[in-house]
């Protein structure tokens, strides 16, 4: 276990998640990329908690995991509703909220 | 460096690339499962309780939800996967190198130690009790919100 390698992995996950959030078209793929972002952040927080003994970072990771689960449940419910109403699953084709 | 650890890190990196690059959302979800379980194994050396939470909640809960949602929607893939991938790639590279330059400046940690569960629990319920209670409200609200949004319009239930 190496401190630097874990932080490198966390940065890698966060960057791939950024690419997914900005570039994927499918709404569920966007949600999966957001999961990747959250996971990268959690990994960094736990690495800090482990390396420096910062328990506040571990509590933040704990709360973050639970918030992510709630977010995915609501996001998928919205996705199912949107597919049922419009028949589309591509984020750039959904323009009803664009005003 | 431990070869198992190196292998795990490389596998998780490849799996997170697979999440954003694979054409079908199903395959992306499986890659995400792989990345999350790999991270869960990495947590084993830091804090075993987080390893359990990671594998149970994320892989057991979230991915089951995702796969159900994709199955129910009947739209596992689109004709074009990406929307302006070049800009996304540039932004991702910028973020990656910014994060790396930040981590390079960190001081070397004193001596990493596994976080004991009892120490963490005592800290969490002393300092974060209010956050914990608010979180339980959030989960309840998310449960009702998801039910209200996803149920059939005008139906009985």
CSV table of C-alpha atoms in Angstrom, one decimal:
chain,number,residue,atom,x,y,z
A,1,UNK,CA,0.0,0.0,0.0
A,2,UNK,CA,1.5,3.3,-1.0
A,3,UNK,CA,0.2,6.7,-0.2
A,4,UNK,CA,1.2,8.3,-3.5
A,5,UNK,CA,-0.2,5.4,-5.6
A,6,UNK,CA,-3.6,5.6,-3.9
A,7,UNK,CA,-3.8,9.3,-4.6
A,8,UNK,CA,-2.7,8.7,-8.2
A,9,UNK,CA,-5.5,6.2,-8.6
A,10,UNK,CA,-8.0,8.6,-7.0
A,11,UNK,CA,-7.0,11.4,-9.4
A,12,UNK,CA,-7.2,8.9,-12.3
A,13,UNK,CA,-10.8,7.9,-11.3
A,14,UNK,CA,-11.8,11.5,-10.9
A,15,UNK,CA,-10.4,12.5,-14.3
A,16,UNK,CA,-12.1,9.6,-16.1
A,17,UNK,CA,-15.3,10.5,-14.4
A,18,UNK,CA,-15.0,14.1,-15.6
A,19,UNK,CA,-14.5,12.8,-19.1
A,20,UNK,CA,-17.6,10.6,-18.8
A,21,UNK,CA,-19.8,13.4,-17.3
A,22,UNK,CA,-18.8,15.8,-20.1
A,23,UNK,CA,-18.9,13.4,-23.0
A,24,UNK,CA,-21.3,10.5,-22.6
A,25,UNK,CA,-24.8,10.9,-24.1
A,26,UNK,CA,-26.7,8.2,-22.3
A,27,UNK,CA,-28.3,9.5,-19.0
A,28,UNK,CA,-27.4,6.3,-17.1
A,29,UNK,CA,-23.8,6.5,-18.3
A,30,UNK,CA,-23.7,10.0,-16.9
A,31,UNK,CA,-24.9,8.6,-13.5
A,32,UNK,CA,-22.2,5.9,-13.7
A,33,UNK,CA,-19.6,8.6,-14.4
A,34,UNK,CA,-20.8,10.5,-11.4
A,35,UNK,CA,-20.4,7.3,-9.3
A,36,UNK,CA,-16.8,7.2,-10.6
A,37,UNK,CA,-16.3,10.8,-9.4
A,38,UNK,CA,-17.7,10.0,-6.0
A,39,UNK,CA,-15.5,6.9,-5.7
A,40,UNK,CA,-12.4,8.8,-6.6
A,41,UNK,CA,-13.2,11.4,-3.9
A,42,UNK,CA,-13.9,8.7,-1.3
A,43,UNK,CA,-10.7,7.0,-2.1
A,44,UNK,CA,-8.8,10.2,-1.6
A,45,UNK,CA,-10.6,10.9,1.7
A,46,UNK,CA,-9.9,7.5,3.1
A,47,UNK,CA,-6.3,7.6,2.0
A,48,UNK,CA,-5.9,10.9,4.0
A,49,UNK,CA,-7.7,9.4,7.0
A,50,UNK,CA,-5.4,6.3,6.8
A,51,UNK,CA,-2.2,8.2,6.2
A,52,UNK,CA,-2.6,11.2,8.5
A,53,UNK,CA,-5.0,9.7,11.0
A,54,UNK,CA,-7.7,12.3,10.1
A,55,UNK,CA,-10.9,10.8,11.3
A,56,UNK,CA,-12.9,13.8,10.0
A,57,UNK,CA,-12.0,12.7,6.4
A,58,UNK,CA,-13.3,9.2,7.2
A,59,UNK,CA,-16.6,10.6,8.5
A,60,UNK,CA,-16.9,12.7,5.4
A,61,UNK,CA,-16.4,9.6,3.2
A,62,UNK,CA,-19.0,7.7,5.3
A,63,UNK,CA,-21.6,10.4,4.8
A,64,UNK,CA,-20.6,10.7,1.1
A,65,UNK,CA,-21.3,7.1,0.4
A,66,UNK,CA,-24.8,7.3,1.9
A,67,UNK,CA,-25.6,10.5,0.0
A,68,UNK,CA,-24.5,8.9,-3.3
A,69,UNK,CA,-26.9,6.0,-2.8
A,70,UNK,CA,-29.8,8.4,-2.3
A,71,UNK,CA,-28.7,10.4,-5.3
A,72,UNK,CA,-28.6,7.4,-7.6
A,73,UNK,CA,-32.0,6.2,-6.4
A,74,UNK,CA,-33.7,9.6,-7.3
A,75,UNK,CA,-31.7,9.9,-10.5
A,76,UNK,CA,-32.7,6.5,-11.8
A,77,UNK,CA,-36.4,7.2,-10.9
A,78,UNK,CA,-36.2,10.5,-12.9
A,79,UNK,CA,-34.5,8.6,-15.8
A,80,UNK,CA,-37.3,6.0,-15.9
A,81,UNK,CA,-39.9,8.7,-15.9
A,82,UNK,CA,-38.2,10.6,-18.7
A,83,UNK,CA,-37.9,7.5,-20.8
A,84,UNK,CA,-41.6,6.8,-20.2
A,85,UNK,CA,-42.7,10.3,-21.2
A,86,UNK,CA,-40.3,11.1,-24.1
A,87,UNK,CA,-38.9,7.7,-25.2
A,88,UNK,CA,-35.4,9.2,-25.3
A,89,UNK,CA,-32.4,8.2,-23.2
A,90,UNK,CA,-29.8,10.7,-24.6
A,91,UNK,CA,-29.0,13.7,-22.4
A,92,UNK,CA,-28.5,16.1,-25.3
A,93,UNK,CA,-31.9,15.4,-26.8
A,94,UNK,CA,-33.8,16.3,-23.6
A,95,UNK,CA,-34.5,19.9,-24.0
A,96,UNK,CA,-37.9,20.4,-22.3
A,97,UNK,CA,-36.2,22.1,-19.3
A,98,UNK,CA,-33.9,24.3,-21.4
A,99,UNK,CA,-36.5,27.1,-21.5
B,1,UNK,CA,5.7,-2.2,-3.8
B,2,UNK,CA,3.4,-5.2,-3.2
B,3,UNK,CA,2.6,-6.9,-6.5
B,4,UNK,CA,-1.0,-7.6,-5.5
B,5,UNK,CA,-1.5,-4.0,-4.7
B,6,UNK,CA,0.0,-2.8,-8.0
B,7,UNK,CA,-2.2,-5.3,-9.9
B,8,UNK,CA,-5.3,-4.1,-8.1
B,9,UNK,CA,-4.5,-0.5,-8.9
B,10,UNK,CA,-3.9,-1.2,-12.6
B,11,UNK,CA,-7.1,-3.3,-12.8
B,12,UNK,CA,-9.2,-0.5,-11.1
B,13,UNK,CA,-7.6,2.1,-13.5
B,14,UNK,CA,-8.5,-0.1,-16.5
B,15,UNK,CA,-12.0,-0.7,-15.2
B,16,UNK,CA,-12.7,3.0,-14.7
B,17,UNK,CA,-11.6,3.6,-18.3
B,18,UNK,CA,-14.0,0.9,-19.4
B,19,UNK,CA,-16.9,2.7,-17.6
B,20,UNK,CA,-16.5,5.8,-19.7
B,21,UNK,CA,-15.5,4.2,-23.0
B,22,UNK,CA,-17.8,1.1,-23.3
B,23,UNK,CA,-20.6,1.5,-25.8
B,24,UNK,CA,-23.3,-0.4,-23.9
B,25,UNK,CA,-24.5,1.0,-20.6
B,26,UNK,CA,-24.8,-2.6,-19.3
B,27,UNK,CA,-21.1,-3.2,-19.9
B,28,UNK,CA,-20.3,0.2,-18.3
B,29,UNK,CA,-22.2,-0.9,-15.2
B,30,UNK,CA,-20.2,-4.1,-15.0
B,31,UNK,CA,-17.0,-2.2,-15.4
B,32,UNK,CA,-18.1,0.1,-12.6
B,33,UNK,CA,-18.9,-3.0,-10.4
B,34,UNK,CA,-15.3,-4.1,-11.1
B,35,UNK,CA,-13.8,-0.7,-10.2
B,36,UNK,CA,-15.9,-0.5,-7.0
B,37,UNK,CA,-15.1,-4.0,-5.8
B,38,UNK,CA,-11.4,-3.3,-6.6
B,39,UNK,CA,-11.6,-0.1,-4.5
B,40,UNK,CA,-13.3,-2.1,-1.8
B,41,UNK,CA,-10.3,-4.4,-1.7
B,42,UNK,CA,-8.0,-1.5,-1.5
B,43,UNK,CA,-9.9,-0.2,1.5
B,44,UNK,CA,-9.2,-3.5,3.3
B,45,UNK,CA,-5.7,-2.3,4.2
B,46,UNK,CA,-7.0,1.1,5.4
B,47,UNK,CA,-10.2,0.4,7.2
B,48,UNK,CA,-12.0,-2.9,6.8
B,49,UNK,CA,-15.4,-1.5,7.8
B,50,UNK,CA,-15.3,0.8,4.7
B,51,UNK,CA,-14.5,-2.1,2.6
B,52,UNK,CA,-17.7,-3.8,3.7
B,53,UNK,CA,-19.7,-0.7,3.2
B,54,UNK,CA,-18.3,-0.2,-0.2
B,55,UNK,CA,-19.0,-3.7,-1.5
B,56,UNK,CA,-22.4,-4.0,0.2
B,57,UNK,CA,-23.8,-0.5,-0.6
B,58,UNK,CA,-22.2,0.4,-3.8
B,59,UNK,CA,-21.9,-2.9,-5.6
B,60,UNK,CA,-24.9,-4.6,-4.0
B,61,UNK,CA,-27.3,-1.7,-4.0
B,62,UNK,CA,-26.4,0.9,-6.6
B,63,UNK,CA,-25.4,-1.5,-9.4
B,64,UNK,CA,-28.5,-3.6,-8.9
B,65,UNK,CA,-30.6,-0.4,-9.2
B,66,UNK,CA,-28.7,0.7,-12.3
B,67,UNK,CA,-29.1,-2.6,-14.1
B,68,UNK,CA,-32.8,-2.7,-13.2
B,69,UNK,CA,-33.3,0.8,-14.5
B,70,UNK,CA,-31.6,0.0,-17.8
B,71,UNK,CA,-33.6,-3.2,-18.2
B,72,UNK,CA,-36.9,-1.4,-17.4
B,73,UNK,CA,-36.1,1.4,-19.8
B,74,UNK,CA,-35.1,-1.0,-22.7
B,75,UNK,CA,-32.5,1.4,-23.9
B,76,UNK,CA,-29.1,-0.1,-23.2
B,77,UNK,CA,-27.2,1.9,-25.9
B,78,UNK,CA,-27.4,4.8,-28.3
B,79,UNK,CA,-26.3,5.2,-31.9
B,80,UNK,CA,-23.6,7.7,-31.0
B,81,UNK,CA,-21.9,7.2,-27.6
B,82,UNK,CA,-20.2,10.6,-27.2
B,83,UNK,CA,-21.0,14.2,-27.5
B,84,UNK,CA,-18.0,16.4,-28.2
B,85,UNK,CA,-15.4,13.9,-26.7
B,86,UNK,CA,-12.4,16.2,-27.5
B,87,UNK,CA,-13.5,18.9,-25.1
B,88,UNK,CA,-14.2,16.3,-22.5
B,89,UNK,CA,-10.7,14.8,-22.9
B,90,UNK,CA,-9.0,18.2,-22.6
B,91,UNK,CA,-11.0,18.9,-19.4
B,92,UNK,CA,-10.2,15.5,-17.9
B,93,UNK,CA,-6.5,15.9,-18.7
B,94,UNK,CA,-6.4,19.3,-17.1
B,95,UNK,CA,-8.1,18.0,-14.0
B,96,UNK,CA,-5.8,15.0,-13.8
B,97,UNK,CA,-2.6,17.0,-14.0
B,98,UNK,CA,-3.9,19.6,-11.6
B,99,UNK,CA,-4.7,16.9,-9.0
B,100,UNK,CA,-1.3,15.3,-9.6
B,101,UNK,CA,0.5,18.5,-9.0
B,102,UNK,CA,-1.5,19.1,-5.8
B,103,UNK,CA,-0.7,15.6,-4.5
B,104,UNK,CA,3.0,16.0,-5.4
B,105,UNK,CA,3.2,18.9,-2.9
B,106,UNK,CA,1.8,16.9,0.1
B,107,UNK,CA,4.3,16.1,2.9
B,108,UNK,CA,5.2,12.5,3.4
B,109,UNK,CA,2.7,11.0,5.9
B,110,UNK,CA,4.2,10.0,9.3
B,111,UNK,CA,3.2,6.4,9.5
B,112,UNK,CA,0.0,5.1,7.9
B,113,UNK,CA,-2.1,3.0,10.3
B,114,UNK,CA,-5.4,1.1,9.8
B,115,UNK,CA,-8.3,3.0,11.3
B,116,UNK,CA,-9.8,1.0,14.1
B,117,UNK,CA,-13.6,0.7,13.9
B,118,UNK,CA,-14.3,1.6,17.6
B,119,UNK,CA,-12.1,4.7,17.4
B,120,UNK,CA,-13.9,5.8,14.2
B,121,UNK,CA,-17.4,5.0,15.6
B,122,UNK,CA,-16.6,7.0,18.8
B,123,UNK,CA,-15.4,9.9,16.8
B,124,UNK,CA,-18.3,9.7,14.3
B,125,UNK,CA,-21.1,9.6,16.9
B,126,UNK,CA,-19.5,12.4,18.9
B,127,UNK,CA,-18.7,14.9,16.2
B,128,UNK,CA,-21.1,13.8,13.4
B,129,UNK,CA,-24.3,12.8,15.3
B,130,UNK,CA,-26.3,15.7,13.8
B,131,UNK,CA,-25.1,14.9,10.3
B,132,UNK,CA,-26.0,11.2,10.9
B,133,UNK,CA,-29.6,12.2,11.8
B,134,UNK,CA,-29.9,14.5,8.9
B,135,UNK,CA,-28.6,11.8,6.6
B,136,UNK,CA,-31.4,9.4,7.8
B,137,UNK,CA,-33.9,12.1,6.9
B,138,UNK,CA,-32.3,12.4,3.5
B,139,UNK,CA,-32.5,8.7,2.9
B,140,UNK,CA,-36.2,8.7,3.8
B,141,UNK,CA,-36.9,11.6,1.6
B,142,UNK,CA,-35.0,10.0,-1.3
B,143,UNK,CA,-37.0,6.8,-0.8
B,144,UNK,CA,-40.4,8.6,-1.0
B,145,UNK,CA,-39.2,10.9,-3.8
B,146,UNK,CA,-38.0,8.0,-6.0
B,147,UNK,CA,-41.4,6.2,-5.4
B,148,UNK,CA,-43.4,9.3,-6.2
B,149,UNK,CA,-41.4,10.1,-9.3
B,150,UNK,CA,-41.2,6.6,-10.8
B,151,UNK,CA,-44.7,5.3,-10.3
B,152,UNK,CA,-47.2,5.4,-13.2
B,153,UNK,CA,-49.1,8.6,-13.7
B,154,UNK,CA,-52.7,8.4,-12.7
B,155,UNK,CA,-52.4,4.8,-11.5
B,156,UNK,CA,-53.3,3.4,-8.2
B,157,UNK,CA,-49.8,2.5,-7.1
